[in-house]
Amino acid sequence: MKKLSYKQTPIEIGPIVSGSFEQYLNENFPNSKKVVIVDENTHDFCLEFMITSFPELADAEIMLIPNGEENKVLEVCYQIWEALREYEITRNDVVINLGGGVITDMGGFIASVFKRGVPFINVPTSLLGMVDASIGGKTGIDMGGYKNLLGTFTDPKSIYVDISFLNSLPEEELWNGYAEMLKHALISSRTHWSELVKVVDVEDLLNEELIMTSMEVKINLVEKDPYEKNSRKLLNFGHTIGHSIEGYLLDKSPIGHGHAVAIGLWLESFISHKRNVLSTEDFRAIEKTILEKFNMVYLDPDHYNELIQFARNDKKNNEGSIKGILIRSIGECEIDTVFEEAELVSSFNYMNGKLSLLN
Ligand SMILES: NC(=O)c1ccc[n+]([C@@H]2O[C@H](COP(=O)([O-])OP(=O)(O)OC[C@H]3O[C@@H](n4cnc5c(N)ncnc54)[C@H](O)[C@@H]3O)[C@@H](O)[C@H]2O)c1
């Protein structure tokens, strides 16, 4: 069993049945009601294992949320809050978020505002959730198609990362997690990047050491700057364009958060390269790695304004500008860069141009 921690949040990595989860529940919540929040997939693939492994969860209230980002919204939270009220959940009880980033973001948000804060534990079940979403205390939901507009900074009481949950995770979702791992490498370490570039197929991702290295990047940044005043912003690399594409496609042909981030990493690297900040060699390496694993998407030029609107409304911005991250070299990025609309347009054109070469 390996242990990491940030601020006061203990993180345990290894088979959850042989770790301290049960002891933690018994010590901290001996007479508490337990609420487990799942989506349809984690209900089918992960819940039974948890309930049969831990007698403490035998009587847990199970709250089922429909799958997918489109359900990370206030209406769904409201239903869960009503259920929490019906079950008379109090601040002495505990919520266990068993799922990917949608469940840890939304379950954390639900718990953090119900009765001004019910404690919660994250048990991430997607790769993206393990290396990124479950760590760092950002909880949230989307609003009007805009990502994470409502949310709180509230840390889980503890986090348990058991990579055996990944056995049922669809391949595409493992690649979505890989995208955030690439981001972690690009903002912090060429060595980690070199390890990730060696990943050929999804089996290579089921690697506890690689996952832990990625988690450590996130932990180091959130520990130094928990409220995103400064260096934590590096974690937004790829997200200015990524969030705009993800938000724009949400009601058309949705793509995974990680997939959108991978495209964002590539196109924001393109902008950095066009500014002569990123070398051709590094840009080509990033482009190659991303295009080997992720499909491009066609962005209709008639809708560029809509995409720019999504980027403009991102919560990272202020004073009407579009803010993003510039990459100087693999492992070194710069925060608080203003992207011009024309740069976004030229990056969209670049992707569309590449796509048309394939057709
Ligand atoms: N809070 C943060 O710091 C932070 C950081 C990064 C991303 N996020 C958020 O995380 C979300 C994306 O997370 P995600 O990619 O995990 O999405 P997700 O939670 O939707 O999970 C992806 C899919 O995998 C399924 N799934 C999860 N675990 C499974 C398992 N073990 N077996 C089978 N299926 C499983 C889910 O049901 C879903 O269909 C986005 O909403 C994003 O905004 C938050």
GROMACS .gro file of N, CA and C in nm, residues 101-158:
model
  174
  101GLY      N    1  -1.461   1.140  -1.285
  101GLY     CA    2  -1.454   1.282  -1.250
  101GLY      C    3  -1.590   1.348  -1.237
  102VAL      N    4  -1.688   1.300  -1.313
  102VAL     CA    5  -1.821   1.360  -1.302
  102VAL      C    6  -1.877   1.334  -1.163
  103ILE      N    7  -1.860   1.214  -1.115
  103ILE     CA    8  -1.913   1.179  -0.982
  103ILE      C    9  -1.833   1.248  -0.870
  104THR      N   10  -1.700   1.252  -0.883
  104THR     CA   11  -1.625   1.316  -0.773
  104THR      C   12  -1.647   1.468  -0.775
  105ASP      N   13  -1.657   1.527  -0.894
  105ASP     CA   14  -1.685   1.673  -0.901
  105ASP      C   15  -1.825   1.704  -0.845
  106MET      N   16  -1.923   1.628  -0.896
  106MET     CA   17  -2.063   1.661  -0.860
  106MET      C   18  -2.096   1.611  -0.719
  107GLY      N   19  -2.049   1.492  -0.684
  107GLY     CA   20  -2.074   1.439  -0.549
  107GLY      C   21  -2.007   1.527  -0.445
  108GLY      N   22  -1.887   1.575  -0.478
  108GLY     CA   23  -1.817   1.665  -0.386
  108GLY      C   24  -1.895   1.795  -0.370
  109PHE      N   25  -1.947   1.845  -0.481
  109PHE     CA   26  -2.026   1.969  -0.476
  109PHE      C   27  -2.152   1.949  -0.393
  110ILE      N   28  -2.222   1.839  -0.422
  110ILE     CA   29  -2.346   1.810  -0.349
  110ILE      C   30  -2.318   1.805  -0.198
  111ALA      N   31  -2.212   1.732  -0.162
  111ALA     CA   32  -2.181   1.717  -0.019
  111ALA      C   33  -2.133   1.850   0.040
  112SER      N   34  -2.058   1.926  -0.038
  112SER     CA   35  -1.995   2.045   0.021
  112SER      C   36  -2.096   2.154   0.054
  113VAL      N   37  -2.210   2.155  -0.012
  113VAL     CA   38  -2.307   2.262   0.021
  113VAL      C   39  -2.427   2.211   0.102
  114PHE      N   40  -2.448   2.079   0.108
  114PHE     CA   41  -2.563   2.029   0.185
  114PHE      C   42  -2.538   2.052   0.334
  115LYS      N   43  -2.630   2.122   0.397
  115LYS     CA   44  -2.615   2.158   0.539
  115LYS      C   45  -2.478   2.218   0.569
  116ARG      N   46  -2.430   2.296   0.473
  116ARG     CA   47  -2.300   2.365   0.480
  116ARG      C   48  -2.181   2.269   0.486
  117GLY      N   49  -2.201   2.147   0.443
  117GLY     CA   50  -2.085   2.061   0.430
  117GLY      C   51  -2.094   1.929   0.503
  118VAL      N   52  -2.122   1.825   0.425
  118VAL     CA   53  -2.118   1.687   0.477
  118VAL      C   54  -1.982   1.631   0.432
  119PRO      N   55  -1.910   1.563   0.521
  119PRO     CA   56  -1.781   1.509   0.478
  119PRO      C   57  -1.796   1.408   0.363
  120PHE      N   58  -1.696   1.407   0.276
  120PHE     CA   59  -1.702   1.308   0.167
  120PHE      C   60  -1.564   1.247   0.142
  121ILE      N   61  -1.572   1.127   0.086
  121ILE     CA   62  -1.451   1.049   0.054
  121ILE      C   63  -1.456   1.022  -0.096
  122ASN      N   64  -1.344   1.037  -0.164
  122ASN     CA   65  -1.342   1.006  -0.307
  122ASN      C   66  -1.279   0.869  -0.332
  123VAL      N   67  -1.351   0.787  -0.406
  123VAL     CA   68  -1.295   0.660  -0.455
  123VAL      C   69  -1.305   0.666  -0.607
  124PRO      N   70  -1.200   0.723  -0.671
  124PRO     CA   71  -1.208   0.741  -0.816
  124PRO      C   72  -1.200   0.607  -0.888
  125THR      N   73  -1.279   0.594  -0.994
  125THR     CA   74  -1.282   0.467  -1.066
  125THR      C   75  -1.240   0.482  -1.212
  126SER      N   76  -1.217   0.606  -1.257
  126SER     CA   77  -1.164   0.626  -1.393
  126SER      C   78  -1.020   0.672  -1.380
  127LEU      N   79  -0.942   0.652  -1.485
  127LEU     CA   80  -0.801   0.695  -1.480
  127LEU      C   81  -0.794   0.846  -1.462
  128LEU      N   82  -0.882   0.918  -1.534
  128LEU     CA   83  -0.883   1.063  -1.522
  128LEU      C   84  -0.914   1.106  -1.378
  129GLY      N   85  -1.008   1.034  -1.318
  129GLY     CA   86  -1.043   1.065  -1.180
  129GLY      C   87  -0.927   1.039  -1.087
  130MET      N   88  -0.852   0.932  -1.112
  130MET     CA   89  -0.742   0.895  -1.022
  130MET      C   90  -0.628   0.996  -1.028
  131VAL      N   91  -0.589   1.034  -1.151
  131VAL     CA   92  -0.469   1.120  -1.161
  131VAL      C   93  -0.502   1.268  -1.144
  132ASP      N   94  -0.630   1.302  -1.156
  132ASP     CA   95  -0.660   1.445  -1.161
  132ASP      C   96  -0.785   1.484  -1.081
  133ALA      N   97  -0.904   1.442  -1.130
  133ALA     CA   98  -1.028   1.504  -1.079
  133ALA      C   99  -1.052   1.482  -0.929
  134SER      N  100  -1.010   1.367  -0.876
  134SER     CA  101  -1.044   1.339  -0.736
  134SER      C  102  -0.955   1.416  -0.638
  135ILE      N  103  -0.847   1.475  -0.692
  135ILE     CA  104  -0.746   1.538  -0.606
  135ILE      C  105  -0.755   1.690  -0.618
  136GLY      N  106  -0.742   1.761  -0.508
  136GLY     CA  107  -0.721   1.905  -0.518
  136GLY      C  108  -0.836   1.990  -0.470
  137GLY      N  109  -0.950   1.927  -0.439
  137GLY     CA  110  -1.055   2.001  -0.372
  137GLY      C  111  -1.147   2.083  -0.460
  138LYS      N  112  -1.130   2.076  -0.593
  138LYS     CA  113  -1.225   2.150  -0.676
  138LYS      C  114  -1.348   2.063  -0.696
  139THR      N  115  -1.463   2.112  -0.653
  139THR     CA  116  -1.588   2.041  -0.681
  139THR      C  117  -1.667   2.129  -0.776
  140GLY      N  118  -1.761   2.071  -0.850
  140GLY     CA  119  -1.834   2.161  -0.938
  140GLY      C  120  -1.930   2.094  -1.033
  141ILE      N  121  -2.011   2.181  -1.093
  141ILE     CA  122  -2.106   2.138  -1.196
  141ILE      C  123  -2.107   2.242  -1.308
  142ASP      N  124  -2.165   2.200  -1.421
  142ASP     CA  125  -2.171   2.288  -1.538
  142ASP      C  126  -2.301   2.369  -1.536
  143MET      N  127  -2.303   2.475  -1.615
  143MET     CA  128  -2.424   2.557  -1.622
  143MET      C  129  -2.434   2.616  -1.761
  144GLY      N  130  -2.549   2.592  -1.825
  144GLY     CA  131  -2.570   2.647  -1.960
  144GLY      C  132  -2.464   2.601  -2.058
  145GLY      N  133  -2.412   2.481  -2.040
  145GLY     CA  134  -2.309   2.430  -2.130
  145GLY      C  135  -2.169   2.474  -2.090
  146TYR      N  136  -2.158   2.572  -2.001
  146TYR     CA  137  -2.025   2.617  -1.959
  146TYR      C  138  -1.975   2.528  -1.845
  147LYS      N  139  -1.848   2.493  -1.856
  147LYS     CA  140  -1.792   2.395  -1.763
  147LYS      C  141  -1.768   2.454  -1.624
  148ASN      N  142  -1.810   2.377  -1.525
  148ASN     CA  143  -1.772   2.402  -1.384
  148ASN      C  144  -1.798   2.546  -1.337
  149LEU      N  145  -1.907   2.604  -1.381
  149LEU     CA  146  -1.935   2.743  -1.341
  149LEU      C  147  -1.976   2.753  -1.195
  150LEU      N  148  -2.037   2.647  -1.144
  150LEU     CA  149  -2.077   2.647  -1.003
  150LEU      C  150  -1.988   2.548  -0.930
  151GLY      N  151  -1.936   2.588  -0.817
  151GLY     CA  152  -1.851   2.492  -0.747
  151GLY      C  153  -1.791   2.550  -0.621
  152THR      N  154  -1.719   2.466  -0.552
  152THR     CA  155  -1.654   2.508  -0.428
  152THR      C  156  -1.513   2.450  -0.425
  153PHE      N  157  -1.431   2.504  -0.340
  153PHE     CA  158  -1.304   2.438  -0.309
  153PHE      C  159  -1.328   2.364  -0.178
  154THR      N  160  -1.348   2.236  -0.184
  154THR     CA  161  -1.368   2.157  -0.061
  154THR      C  162  -1.294   2.024  -0.077
  155ASP      N  163  -1.205   1.998   0.016
  155ASP     CA  164  -1.128   1.874   0.004
  155ASP      C  165  -1.205   1.754   0.055
  156PRO      N  166  -1.187   1.640  -0.012
  156PRO     CA  167  -1.241   1.517   0.045
  156PRO      C  168  -1.167   1.485   0.174
  157LYS      N  169  -1.227   1.404   0.258
  157LYS     CA  170  -1.159   1.366   0.383
  157LYS      C  171  -1.045   1.270   0.354
  158SER      N  172  -1.063   1.187   0.253
  158SER     CA  173  -0.956   1.095   0.213
  158SER      C  174  -0.985   1.046   0.071
   0.00000   0.00000   0.00000
